[in-house]
Coordinates of C-alpha atoms in Angstrom, one line a residue:
Chain A
L1 CA -2.5 21.6 -6.0
R2 CA -5.1 21.6 -9.0
K3 CA -7.6 22.8 -7.2
S4 CA -5.5 26.2 -6.1
G5 CA -5.0 26.8 -9.6
V6 CA -1.4 25.2 -10.2
Q7 CA -1.7 23.5 -13.8
S8 CA -0.5 19.7 -13.2
V9 CA 0.8 17.7 -15.6
V10 CA 1.2 14.1 -14.5
L11 CA 4.0 11.7 -16.4
A12 CA 3.2 8.3 -16.5
T13 CA 4.4 5.3 -18.0
N14 CA 1.9 2.9 -20.1
S15 CA 2.1 0.6 -17.6
F16 CA 0.9 2.6 -14.9
V17 CA -1.8 5.0 -16.7
N18 CA -4.4 2.9 -15.7
L19 CA -3.3 3.4 -12.2
A20 CA -3.2 7.3 -13.0
N21 CA -6.7 7.0 -14.9
A22 CA -8.4 5.1 -11.9
L23 CA -7.1 7.7 -9.4
M24 CA -8.1 11.0 -11.2
K25 CA -11.6 9.5 -11.8
S26 CA -12.3 8.6 -8.1
W27 CA -10.5 12.1 -7.1
K28 CA -12.9 13.6 -9.9
T29 CA -9.9 15.4 -11.3
D30 CA -8.4 15.6 -14.8
L31 CA -4.9 16.2 -14.6
H32 CA -3.1 16.3 -18.1
L33 CA -1.1 12.8 -18.6
L34 CA 2.0 12.3 -20.8
V35 CA 2.4 8.3 -21.3
V36 CA 5.5 7.2 -22.1
K37 CA 7.1 3.6 -22.5
H38 CA 7.9 1.8 -19.4
P39 CA 10.0 1.6 -17.4
I40 CA 12.1 5.3 -16.1
G41 CA 13.7 3.5 -13.5
G42 CA 17.1 1.0 -14.0
I43 CA 17.2 2.2 -17.9
K44 CA 20.2 3.7 -19.1
E45 CA 20.6 7.8 -20.2
N46 CA 20.2 7.5 -23.8
E47 CA 16.8 5.7 -22.9
V48 CA 15.9 8.4 -20.3
R49 CA 16.2 11.1 -23.0
E50 CA 14.3 9.0 -25.3
R51 CA 11.4 9.0 -22.7
A52 CA 11.9 12.8 -22.3
D53 CA 11.6 13.5 -26.1
E54 CA 8.4 11.2 -25.9
A55 CA 6.8 13.6 -23.2
M56 CA 8.2 16.6 -24.6
E57 CA 5.7 15.9 -27.7
Q58 CA 2.8 15.6 -25.8
L59 CA 3.8 18.3 -23.5
K60 CA 4.1 20.9 -26.8
K61 CA 0.2 20.1 -27.4
V62 CA 0.1 21.4 -23.8
L63 CA 2.2 24.3 -23.8
N64 CA 0.6 25.4 -26.9
P65 CA -0.6 29.0 -26.0
S66 CA -3.4 28.4 -28.7
A67 CA -4.7 25.6 -27.0
T68 CA -6.8 25.1 -23.8
F69 CA -4.3 24.4 -21.3
F70 CA -6.1 21.2 -19.9
N71 CA -8.4 19.6 -22.6
S72 CA -11.0 16.6 -22.0
E73 CA -10.1 14.3 -24.7
S74 CA -8.4 11.1 -23.3
N75 CA -4.8 10.6 -24.3
N76 CA -4.9 7.0 -24.2
D77 CA -7.0 4.2 -25.1
T78 CA -7.0 1.9 -21.6
K79 CA -10.1 0.6 -20.5
D80 CA -11.7 2.2 -17.2
T81 CA -12.2 -0.4 -14.9
T82 CA -13.3 1.7 -11.6
H83 CA -16.5 0.8 -10.5
E84 CA -19.6 2.7 -11.7
T85 CA -21.2 5.2 -9.4
E86 CA -24.8 5.4 -10.8
N87 CA -27.6 4.3 -8.2
R88 CA -28.4 1.3 -9.2
T89 CA -30.2 -1.5 -7.2
A90 CA -27.8 -3.4 -5.4
L91 CA -29.9 -6.9 -5.7
L92 CA -29.0 -9.3 -8.5
E93 CA -31.1 -12.4 -9.7
L94 CA -28.7 -15.2 -10.7
D95 CA -29.0 -18.7 -11.8
S96 CA -28.6 -20.6 -8.4
D97 CA -26.6 -23.3 -9.8
P98 CA -22.9 -22.5 -7.9
F99 CA -20.8 -22.9 -10.7
I100 CA -22.6 -20.6 -13.0
L101 CA -23.0 -18.1 -9.9
N102 CA -19.3 -18.6 -9.1
Q103 CA -18.4 -17.7 -12.7
Y104 CA -20.8 -14.8 -13.1
F105 CA -19.3 -13.0 -9.8
Y106 CA -15.7 -14.1 -11.3
E107 CA -15.9 -12.1 -14.5
K108 CA -17.3 -9.3 -12.7
G109 CA -14.3 -9.1 -10.9
W110 CA -15.6 -9.8 -7.4
T111 CA -13.7 -12.7 -6.4
D112 CA -10.0 -14.5 -6.5
G113 CA -11.2 -17.3 -8.4
L114 CA -12.1 -19.6 -5.7
P115 CA -15.8 -20.4 -4.8
I116 CA -17.7 -18.1 -2.9
I117 CA -20.6 -18.4 -0.7
P118 CA -23.8 -16.6 -2.1
P119 CA -24.7 -13.3 -0.2
T120 CA -28.3 -13.9 -0.2
T121 CA -30.2 -11.1 2.0
K122 CA -30.7 -14.0 4.7
R123 CA -27.1 -14.8 4.7
V124 CA -25.8 -10.9 4.9
D125 CA -28.6 -10.1 7.6
D126 CA -27.5 -13.1 9.6
M127 CA -23.6 -11.8 9.5
L128 CA -24.6 -8.3 10.4
G129 CA -26.5 -9.2 13.2
S130 CA -26.6 -7.0 16.1
Y131 CA -25.2 -4.1 13.2
L132 CA -28.5 -4.7 10.9
S133 CA -30.1 -1.8 12.1
N134 CA -26.8 0.2 11.7
K135 CA -26.2 -1.5 8.1
D136 CA -26.0 1.9 6.1
K137 CA -23.6 3.3 8.2
V138 CA -20.0 4.2 7.3
I139 CA -17.3 2.3 8.7
G140 CA -14.9 4.5 6.5
F141 CA -14.0 5.8 2.9
M142 CA -11.9 3.6 0.7
P143 CA -8.8 5.6 0.0
T144 CA -8.4 4.3 -3.7
N145 CA -12.0 5.7 -4.8
N146 CA -13.7 7.3 -2.1
F147 CA -16.3 4.8 -1.8
P148 CA -17.7 4.0 1.4
I149 CA -17.3 1.0 3.3
T150 CA -20.9 0.4 4.6
Y151 CA -21.6 -2.5 7.2
L152 CA -23.7 -3.8 4.6
K153 CA -21.1 -4.2 2.1
A154 CA -18.6 -5.5 4.7
A155 CA -21.0 -8.1 5.6
V156 CA -21.6 -8.9 1.8
N157 CA -17.9 -9.8 1.3
A158 CA -17.6 -11.8 4.5
V159 CA -20.6 -13.8 3.5
M160 CA -18.6 -14.6 0.2
A161 CA -15.3 -15.1 1.9
G162 CA -16.9 -17.8 4.1
C163 CA -17.1 -16.0 7.4
K164 CA -19.3 -17.2 10.5
P165 CA -21.2 -14.2 11.8
E166 CA -19.1 -14.2 15.2
Y167 CA -15.8 -13.1 12.7
F168 CA -17.8 -9.8 11.8
P169 CA -16.8 -7.7 14.7
I170 CA -13.4 -8.4 13.8
L171 CA -13.6 -7.6 10.2
V172 CA -15.2 -4.3 11.1
S173 CA -12.1 -3.5 14.0
A174 CA -9.6 -4.8 11.0
I175 CA -11.1 -2.5 8.3
K176 CA -11.0 0.4 10.6
A177 CA -7.4 0.0 12.0
S178 CA -6.4 0.0 8.2
L179 CA -7.9 3.0 7.1
K180 CA -6.0 4.9 9.8
Q181 CA -3.6 7.2 8.0
E182 CA -0.3 5.7 9.3
F183 CA -1.0 2.1 7.7
N184 CA -1.0 4.4 4.5
L185 CA -3.8 2.3 2.7
L186 CA -3.6 3.2 -0.9
G187 CA 0.2 2.8 -0.8
V188 CA 0.0 -0.7 0.4
L189 CA -3.2 -1.4 -2.1
A190 CA -1.3 0.2 -5.1
T191 CA 2.4 -0.5 -4.7
T192 CA 4.4 -2.9 -7.0
H193 CA 5.7 -4.4 -3.9
P194 CA 4.5 -7.6 -2.9
C195 CA 2.5 -6.9 0.5
A196 CA -0.5 -8.2 1.9
T197 CA -2.5 -6.8 4.6
A198 CA -1.9 -9.1 7.5
I199 CA -4.5 -9.3 10.0
I200 CA -3.1 -10.4 13.8
V201 CA -6.1 -11.6 16.2
S202 CA -4.7 -11.2 19.8
G203 CA -6.8 -11.9 23.2
P204 CA -9.2 -14.1 24.6
I205 CA -11.1 -13.9 21.2
A206 CA -8.5 -15.7 19.0
E207 CA -8.7 -18.9 20.9
R208 CA -12.5 -18.9 21.7
L209 CA -13.1 -18.4 17.6
G210 CA -10.2 -20.9 16.6
F211 CA -7.6 -18.6 14.9
S212 CA -4.7 -20.1 13.6
C213 CA -2.0 -20.3 16.5
K214 CA -0.7 -23.8 16.1
G215 CA 1.0 -26.0 13.6
N216 CA 0.8 -24.7 10.0
V217 CA -0.2 -21.2 11.2
F218 CA 0.6 -19.3 8.0
G219 CA -1.1 -22.4 6.0
P220 CA -4.5 -23.6 5.7
S221 CA -5.1 -24.3 9.2
S222 CA -8.5 -22.6 10.9
M223 CA -11.5 -21.5 9.2
A224 CA -11.5 -18.5 11.0
S225 CA -8.2 -17.5 9.7
S226 CA -8.6 -18.6 6.0
T227 CA -12.0 -16.9 5.6
L228 CA -11.4 -13.4 7.7
G229 CA -8.3 -12.6 5.9
R230 CA -10.0 -13.3 2.3
A231 CA -12.8 -11.2 3.2
L232 CA -10.6 -8.2 4.3
R233 CA -9.1 -8.7 0.9
F234 CA -12.5 -8.7 -0.8
V235 CA -13.9 -5.2 1.0
Y236 CA -10.5 -3.9 -0.9
Q237 CA -11.1 -5.4 -4.0
N238 CA -14.9 -5.1 -4.6
V239 CA -15.6 -1.5 -2.7
G240 CA -12.4 0.0 -3.4
G241 CA -11.8 -1.2 -6.8
V242 CA -8.5 -2.5 -6.0
L243 CA -7.9 -5.1 -8.8
P244 CA -4.9 -6.6 -10.3
G245 CA -3.6 -4.5 -13.0
T246 CA -5.3 -1.4 -12.5
L247 CA -5.2 -0.4 -8.7
D248 CA -3.2 -2.9 -7.5
K249 CA 0.2 -2.7 -9.4
A250 CA 2.2 -5.6 -7.7
T251 CA 5.1 -6.7 -10.0
Q252 CA 4.7 -10.5 -8.6
G253 CA 2.4 -9.8 -5.9
T254 CA 2.2 -12.9 -3.0
P255 CA 0.0 -15.8 -2.2
A256 CA -0.8 -14.1 1.0
K257 CA -3.2 -11.4 -1.0
F258 CA -5.7 -14.1 -1.1
T259 CA -6.1 -14.4 2.5
F260 CA -3.3 -13.8 5.4
C261 CA -4.5 -14.0 9.1
F262 CA -3.4 -15.5 12.4
A263 CA -2.8 -15.5 15.9
E264 CA -0.2 -15.6 18.8
N265 CA -0.1 -18.8 20.1
E266 CA -0.4 -17.3 23.8
K267 CA -0.6 -20.8 25.9
V268 CA 2.9 -21.4 24.8
N269 CA 4.2 -17.6 25.0
P270 CA 6.9 -17.3 27.8
W271 CA 6.3 -13.4 27.4
H272 CA 3.3 -11.1 28.0
P273 CA 1.3 -11.5 24.7
Y274 CA 1.8 -9.2 21.9
H275 CA -1.3 -6.9 22.6
V276 CA -0.1 -6.6 26.2
D277 CA 3.2 -5.1 24.9
R278 CA 1.0 -2.5 23.0
G279 CA -1.0 -1.0 26.1
F280 CA -3.8 -3.3 26.0
L281 CA -5.2 -5.8 29.0
S282 CA -4.5 -9.8 28.4
S283 CA -8.3 -9.8 28.7
D284 CA -8.7 -7.5 26.1
S285 CA -9.3 -8.9 22.3
T286 CA -7.2 -7.0 19.6
V287 CA -6.8 -6.9 15.8
T288 CA -3.6 -5.9 14.2
V289 CA -3.0 -4.8 10.6
Y290 CA 0.3 -5.2 9.2
A291 CA 1.6 -4.2 5.4
A292 CA 3.5 -7.5 5.5
E293 CA 5.4 -9.7 2.9
A294 CA 4.7 -13.5 3.4
P295 CA 6.6 -14.8 6.0
A296 CA 10.3 -15.9 5.3
N297 CA 11.6 -19.1 7.5
I298 CA 14.2 -18.7 9.9
N299 CA 15.4 -22.6 10.3
D300 CA 17.5 -23.0 13.7
H301 CA 17.9 -26.7 14.5
G302 CA 21.5 -26.7 15.9
S303 CA 21.5 -23.8 18.4
R304 CA 21.7 -24.5 21.6
S305 CA 21.5 -21.3 23.7
G306 CA 19.8 -18.1 23.4
T307 CA 22.7 -16.3 21.9
D308 CA 23.7 -19.3 19.4
L309 CA 20.1 -18.8 18.4
M310 CA 19.9 -14.8 17.8
I311 CA 22.8 -15.3 16.2
G312 CA 20.8 -17.2 13.2
I313 CA 18.0 -15.1 13.3
I314 CA 19.6 -12.2 12.6
G315 CA 21.8 -13.8 10.2
A316 CA 18.2 -14.8 8.3
I317 CA 17.0 -11.2 8.6
T318 CA 20.0 -9.1 7.5
R319 CA 19.6 -9.3 3.7
S320 CA 19.2 -6.8 1.3
G321 CA 16.1 -6.5 -1.6
I322 CA 13.5 -6.0 1.3
N323 CA 12.1 -2.1 1.7
N324 CA 12.6 -1.8 5.1
L325 CA 16.0 -1.1 4.1
Y326 CA 15.2 2.2 2.9
L327 CA 11.3 2.8 3.4
N328 CA 11.8 1.7 7.2
G329 CA 8.3 1.1 8.9
D330 CA 8.0 -1.9 10.9
I331 CA 9.0 -5.2 10.8
F332 CA 7.6 -8.6 12.7
L333 CA 9.3 -11.5 14.2
A334 CA 7.1 -14.4 14.9
L335 CA 9.2 -16.8 17.0
G336 CA 8.4 -20.4 17.2
P337 CA 7.5 -21.5 20.7
E338 CA 10.4 -23.6 20.8
H339 CA 12.9 -20.9 19.5
A340 CA 11.1 -18.5 21.9
S341 CA 11.6 -20.7 25.0
L342 CA 15.0 -21.1 24.5
L343 CA 15.6 -17.7 24.5
E344 CA 13.9 -17.2 27.2
R345 CA 15.7 -19.8 29.5
D346 CA 18.8 -18.0 28.5
G347 CA 17.6 -14.3 29.3
W348 CA 16.6 -13.0 26.6
D349 CA 13.4 -11.1 26.6
K350 CA 11.9 -9.2 24.3
A351 CA 13.6 -5.4 24.6
K352 CA 17.0 -7.5 24.6
I353 CA 16.0 -9.3 21.3
K354 CA 15.0 -6.0 19.6
Q355 CA 17.7 -4.4 20.5
E356 CA 20.2 -7.1 19.3
I357 CA 18.5 -7.0 16.1
F358 CA 18.6 -3.0 15.9
E359 CA 22.2 -3.0 16.3
K360 CA 23.4 -6.0 14.9
A361 CA 20.9 -6.9 11.8
R362 CA 22.9 -4.2 9.3
V363 CA 23.0 -4.9 5.4
P364 CA 26.5 -4.6 4.5
A365 CA 26.5 -2.2 0.9
E366 CA 28.7 -5.3 -0.5
K367 CA 25.2 -7.1 -0.6
M368 CA 23.9 -4.5 -2.9
S369 CA 25.2 -2.4 -5.8
Y370 CA 26.7 1.1 -5.7
D371 CA 23.2 2.6 -7.7
Q372 CA 21.0 0.5 -5.2
F373 CA 23.1 1.8 -2.1
V374 CA 22.6 5.2 -3.1
H375 CA 18.9 4.9 -4.2
H376 CA 18.5 3.4 -0.6
I377 CA 20.3 6.1 1.7
G378 CA 18.5 8.9 -0.7
F379 CA 15.6 7.8 1.3
H380 CA 17.0 8.1 4.9
K381 CA 15.8 11.6 6.5
E382 CA 19.5 11.8 7.7
N383 CA 21.9 10.0 5.8
Y384 CA 24.2 8.9 8.8
G385 CA 27.2 9.3 6.9
F386 CA 26.7 5.8 5.4
S387 CA 29.3 4.9 2.9
Y388 CA 29.6 2.7 0.5
E389 CA 33.6 2.4 -0.2
N390 CA 33.5 1.5 4.0
N391 CA 30.8 -0.8 3.3
D392 CA 28.5 0.6 5.8
G393 CA 25.4 -1.6 7.1
L394 CA 21.6 -0.1 6.6
P395 CA 19.6 -0.7 9.2
I396 CA 16.3 -3.0 8.7
A397 CA 14.5 -0.6 11.5
V398 CA 15.0 3.0 12.5
S399 CA 14.5 2.1 16.1
P400 CA 14.0 -1.1 18.3
E401 CA 10.5 0.1 19.3
H402 CA 9.6 -0.9 15.2
I403 CA 10.5 -4.3 15.6
H404 CA 7.6 -6.3 16.8
I405 CA 7.6 -9.9 18.5
L406 CA 5.2 -12.5 18.6
V407 CA 5.0 -15.8 19.5
T408 CA 3.3 -18.6 17.5
G409 CA 3.2 -21.7 15.5
G410 CA 3.6 -25.3 17.0
E411 CA 6.4 -27.6 17.5
G412 CA 9.5 -27.5 15.6
K413 CA 12.6 -25.5 15.0
H414 CA 11.3 -22.7 12.9
S415 CA 10.6 -19.0 13.2
A416 CA 9.9 -16.5 10.9
W417 CA 10.2 -12.9 9.6
L418 CA 7.7 -11.2 8.2
P419 CA 9.4 -7.8 6.0
S420 CA 7.4 -4.5 5.4
F421 CA 5.8 -2.4 2.9
G422 CA 8.2 0.0 4.7
I423 CA 6.1 3.4 4.8
S424 CA 3.2 2.0 7.1
F425 CA 3.3 0.8 10.6
S426 CA 1.2 -1.7 12.2
I427 CA -2.4 -0.2 13.7
I428 CA -3.8 -2.4 16.6
E429 CA -7.5 -1.7 17.2
K430 CA -9.5 -3.2 20.1
I431 CA -12.4 -5.3 19.0
E432 CA -16.0 -4.2 19.9
E433 CA -18.4 -6.6 20.2
I434 CA -21.5 -5.1 20.3
Chain B
M1 CA -33.0 -18.7 -9.2
I2 CA -31.3 -17.1 -6.2
Q3 CA -31.1 -13.5 -5.1
V4 CA -27.6 -11.9 -3.9
I5 CA -26.9 -8.5 -2.9
T6 CA -23.9 -7.1 -4.6
P7 CA -20.1 -7.0 -3.1
N8 CA -18.9 -3.8 -4.7
A9 CA -19.8 -0.3 -4.2
Q10 CA -22.6 -0.1 -6.6
G11 CA -25.6 1.8 -5.0
Q12 CA -23.2 3.8 -3.1
Q13 CA -21.9 7.8 -3.8
A14 CA -18.5 8.4 -3.4
E15 CA -17.0 10.6 -0.3
N16 CA -17.7 14.4 -1.8
L17 CA -13.9 15.7 -1.8
G18 CA -15.6 19.3 -3.4
E19 CA -15.5 20.6 -6.4
V20 CA -12.5 21.3 -8.5
S21 CA -12.1 25.0 -10.0
S22 CA -12.5 25.4 -13.3
M23 CA -8.8 25.6 -15.0
K24 CA -7.8 29.0 -16.1
E25 CA -7.0 29.2 -20.1
V26 CA -3.5 29.8 -20.7
K27 CA -3.6 32.0 -23.5
H28 CA 0.0 33.9 -23.4
L29 CA 2.5 31.7 -22.0
E30 CA 4.7 34.3 -20.4
K31 CA 7.0 34.3 -17.3
I32 CA 5.7 30.8 -16.7
K33 CA 7.2 29.1 -13.8
I34 CA 7.3 25.6 -14.0
A35 CA 8.2 23.4 -11.0
Y36 CA 9.0 19.6 -11.1
L37 CA 7.7 17.2 -7.9
S38 CA 9.6 13.7 -8.2
N39 CA 8.1 10.5 -6.7
G40 CA 11.5 9.6 -5.5
K41 CA 11.8 6.7 -8.0
P42 CA 15.4 6.0 -9.7
N43 CA 15.5 8.6 -13.0
V44 CA 12.4 10.7 -12.2
Q45 CA 15.0 13.4 -11.7
E46 CA 17.2 12.7 -15.0
I47 CA 14.0 12.8 -17.0
F48 CA 12.7 16.0 -15.3
T49 CA 15.8 17.5 -16.1
F50 CA 15.8 16.7 -19.7
I51 CA 12.1 17.4 -20.1
D52 CA 13.2 21.1 -18.6
Q53 CA 15.9 21.3 -21.1
H54 CA 13.6 20.5 -23.8
I55 CA 11.1 23.4 -22.4
F56 CA 13.8 25.8 -22.4
N57 CA 14.7 25.3 -25.9
E58 CA 11.5 25.3 -27.1
Y59 CA 9.8 28.1 -25.1
P60 CA 12.8 30.7 -24.4
K61 CA 11.0 33.9 -23.8
Q62 CA 7.8 32.2 -22.1
V63 CA 9.2 30.3 -19.3
V64 CA 11.1 31.8 -16.4
H65 CA 14.7 30.7 -16.0
E66 CA 15.6 29.6 -12.8
P67 CA 18.0 27.1 -12.2
F68 CA 16.4 23.5 -12.1
E69 CA 17.3 22.8 -8.2
V70 CA 15.3 25.5 -7.4
R71 CA 11.9 24.3 -9.1
F72 CA 13.1 20.5 -8.6
F73 CA 10.8 19.2 -5.1
D74 CA 11.6 15.6 -4.2
K75 CA 8.5 13.9 -1.7
K76 CA 11.1 10.8 -1.9
N77 CA 8.5 8.7 -1.5
A78 CA 6.1 7.1 -4.3
A79 CA 3.8 5.4 -1.7
K80 CA 2.8 8.9 0.5
P81 CA 1.5 12.2 -0.6
A82 CA 4.0 15.0 -0.3
P83 CA 4.2 17.0 2.9
P84 CA 2.0 19.9 3.1
E85 CA 4.4 22.2 3.5
M86 CA 6.2 20.8 0.3
L87 CA 2.7 21.5 -1.4
E88 CA 2.3 24.9 -0.3
E89 CA 5.9 26.0 -1.7
I90 CA 4.8 24.4 -5.1
K91 CA 1.3 26.4 -4.6
D92 CA 3.2 29.8 -4.0
Y93 CA 5.9 29.1 -6.5
A94 CA 4.5 27.3 -9.5
D95 CA 2.3 28.1 -12.6
I96 CA 2.8 24.5 -13.8
L97 CA 3.6 21.5 -11.7
I98 CA 5.1 18.2 -13.8
T99 CA 5.1 15.2 -11.6
G100 CA 4.9 11.4 -12.1
S101 CA 3.5 8.4 -11.2
A102 CA 5.1 5.4 -12.5
D103 CA 8.7 3.0 -11.8

């Protein structure tokens, strides 16, 4: 709009002004900002009026006929934390003491606070492997600042995260997948919602490289999972400038942002592997990215039949406070092997499970306030006639196809489900090993 | 000492999205059409309504008087861009757009 001559003014609260500034700088535009006290949502009418008064005082300067419509002076004193763009050397000479080096990287905003492996030229070259001759080739552009993710920068971050070179093709595929438009990476990274980019590795490569798929699958159970998930986050942070407080506006965040990567336990999966459900051969290796909340446990030790177990699963899923109720998107159900086995024994296949969840996992209006209910149904393209008075239930997905089922984990009577950011769809990509 | 490669975008150039055309200077406000684009968050419509009342009171002769509803666009979703057809509609209508980025 700015380019086509519509003069644009952005109203931001003081808590979001960093994000607005960072995006405007990245997008090379200089919209006029009106900054008001945070928040705007959830406050009473008189407070909304106060915010409007505050905005109007600033707007008068913009609308003053004698003033240039858009001036270049900054209307806030917030620190600019976007990355510099000038072409400077990408090599640094640092003290080799690991504590000093780690502290330097941390203070630069390049780590998550945990120790990193120094990205020396030798280590980065080893990480690049057969990609070395194409190291300056661009994998894609970060939507947060339009900076290119080159194979070189991806490899540097992979080294820092502790990846082995054999994991690198998976990282490349995960980057490509998360840059697909349907994934909505800008929204996923900038949202106040506590989502992380979960990486799900499927096919022969998962077992060969030892990705987590057995006991403690979502915990610290393998180097491959721990380091690969961390590497992807580093790419977003370091190439995309995604730092907490500026471009990452998560209210509380999630431990899953440190790293979130796992695989299916295909050996005990009574059904087809997940990637086969999505049209790949079982011999293919794939990576799926998904904007997930941390896993929410489903404990069911008591059920003796698949039908009874489904009651517990649906009961656990049917809760208020999740983005899926109004922003739709996908959800993932990660069945523990014992739960999956019970369901399969009693004739439940994935299609039947999805249909049952879709039909019965409806969160009744009484589980939320009237205002929250109205807020939620306002987002539905068709509001389906949902009524608060009738205690109508809101679906957790718009169709059974948006419910995804995996089998993962070890012994025990636990499963998990992973609510999502909502305005994001999982993307699966074949891993190309060169 | 140890030599390391920086992990950030140093040394890279941002993707060129094209130059932004220079803004026209509003010397004389007259028949200005103001539109609003909501990010769908609670109270956004309310604050825009109050701001619109302020503008009307302050500049009754300069702004075009049309019902607020005609000039209010709601993309319903803070985390996704407005659909292209909505942007076209705004482009065709408005001289000034007021939008928001916040909760």
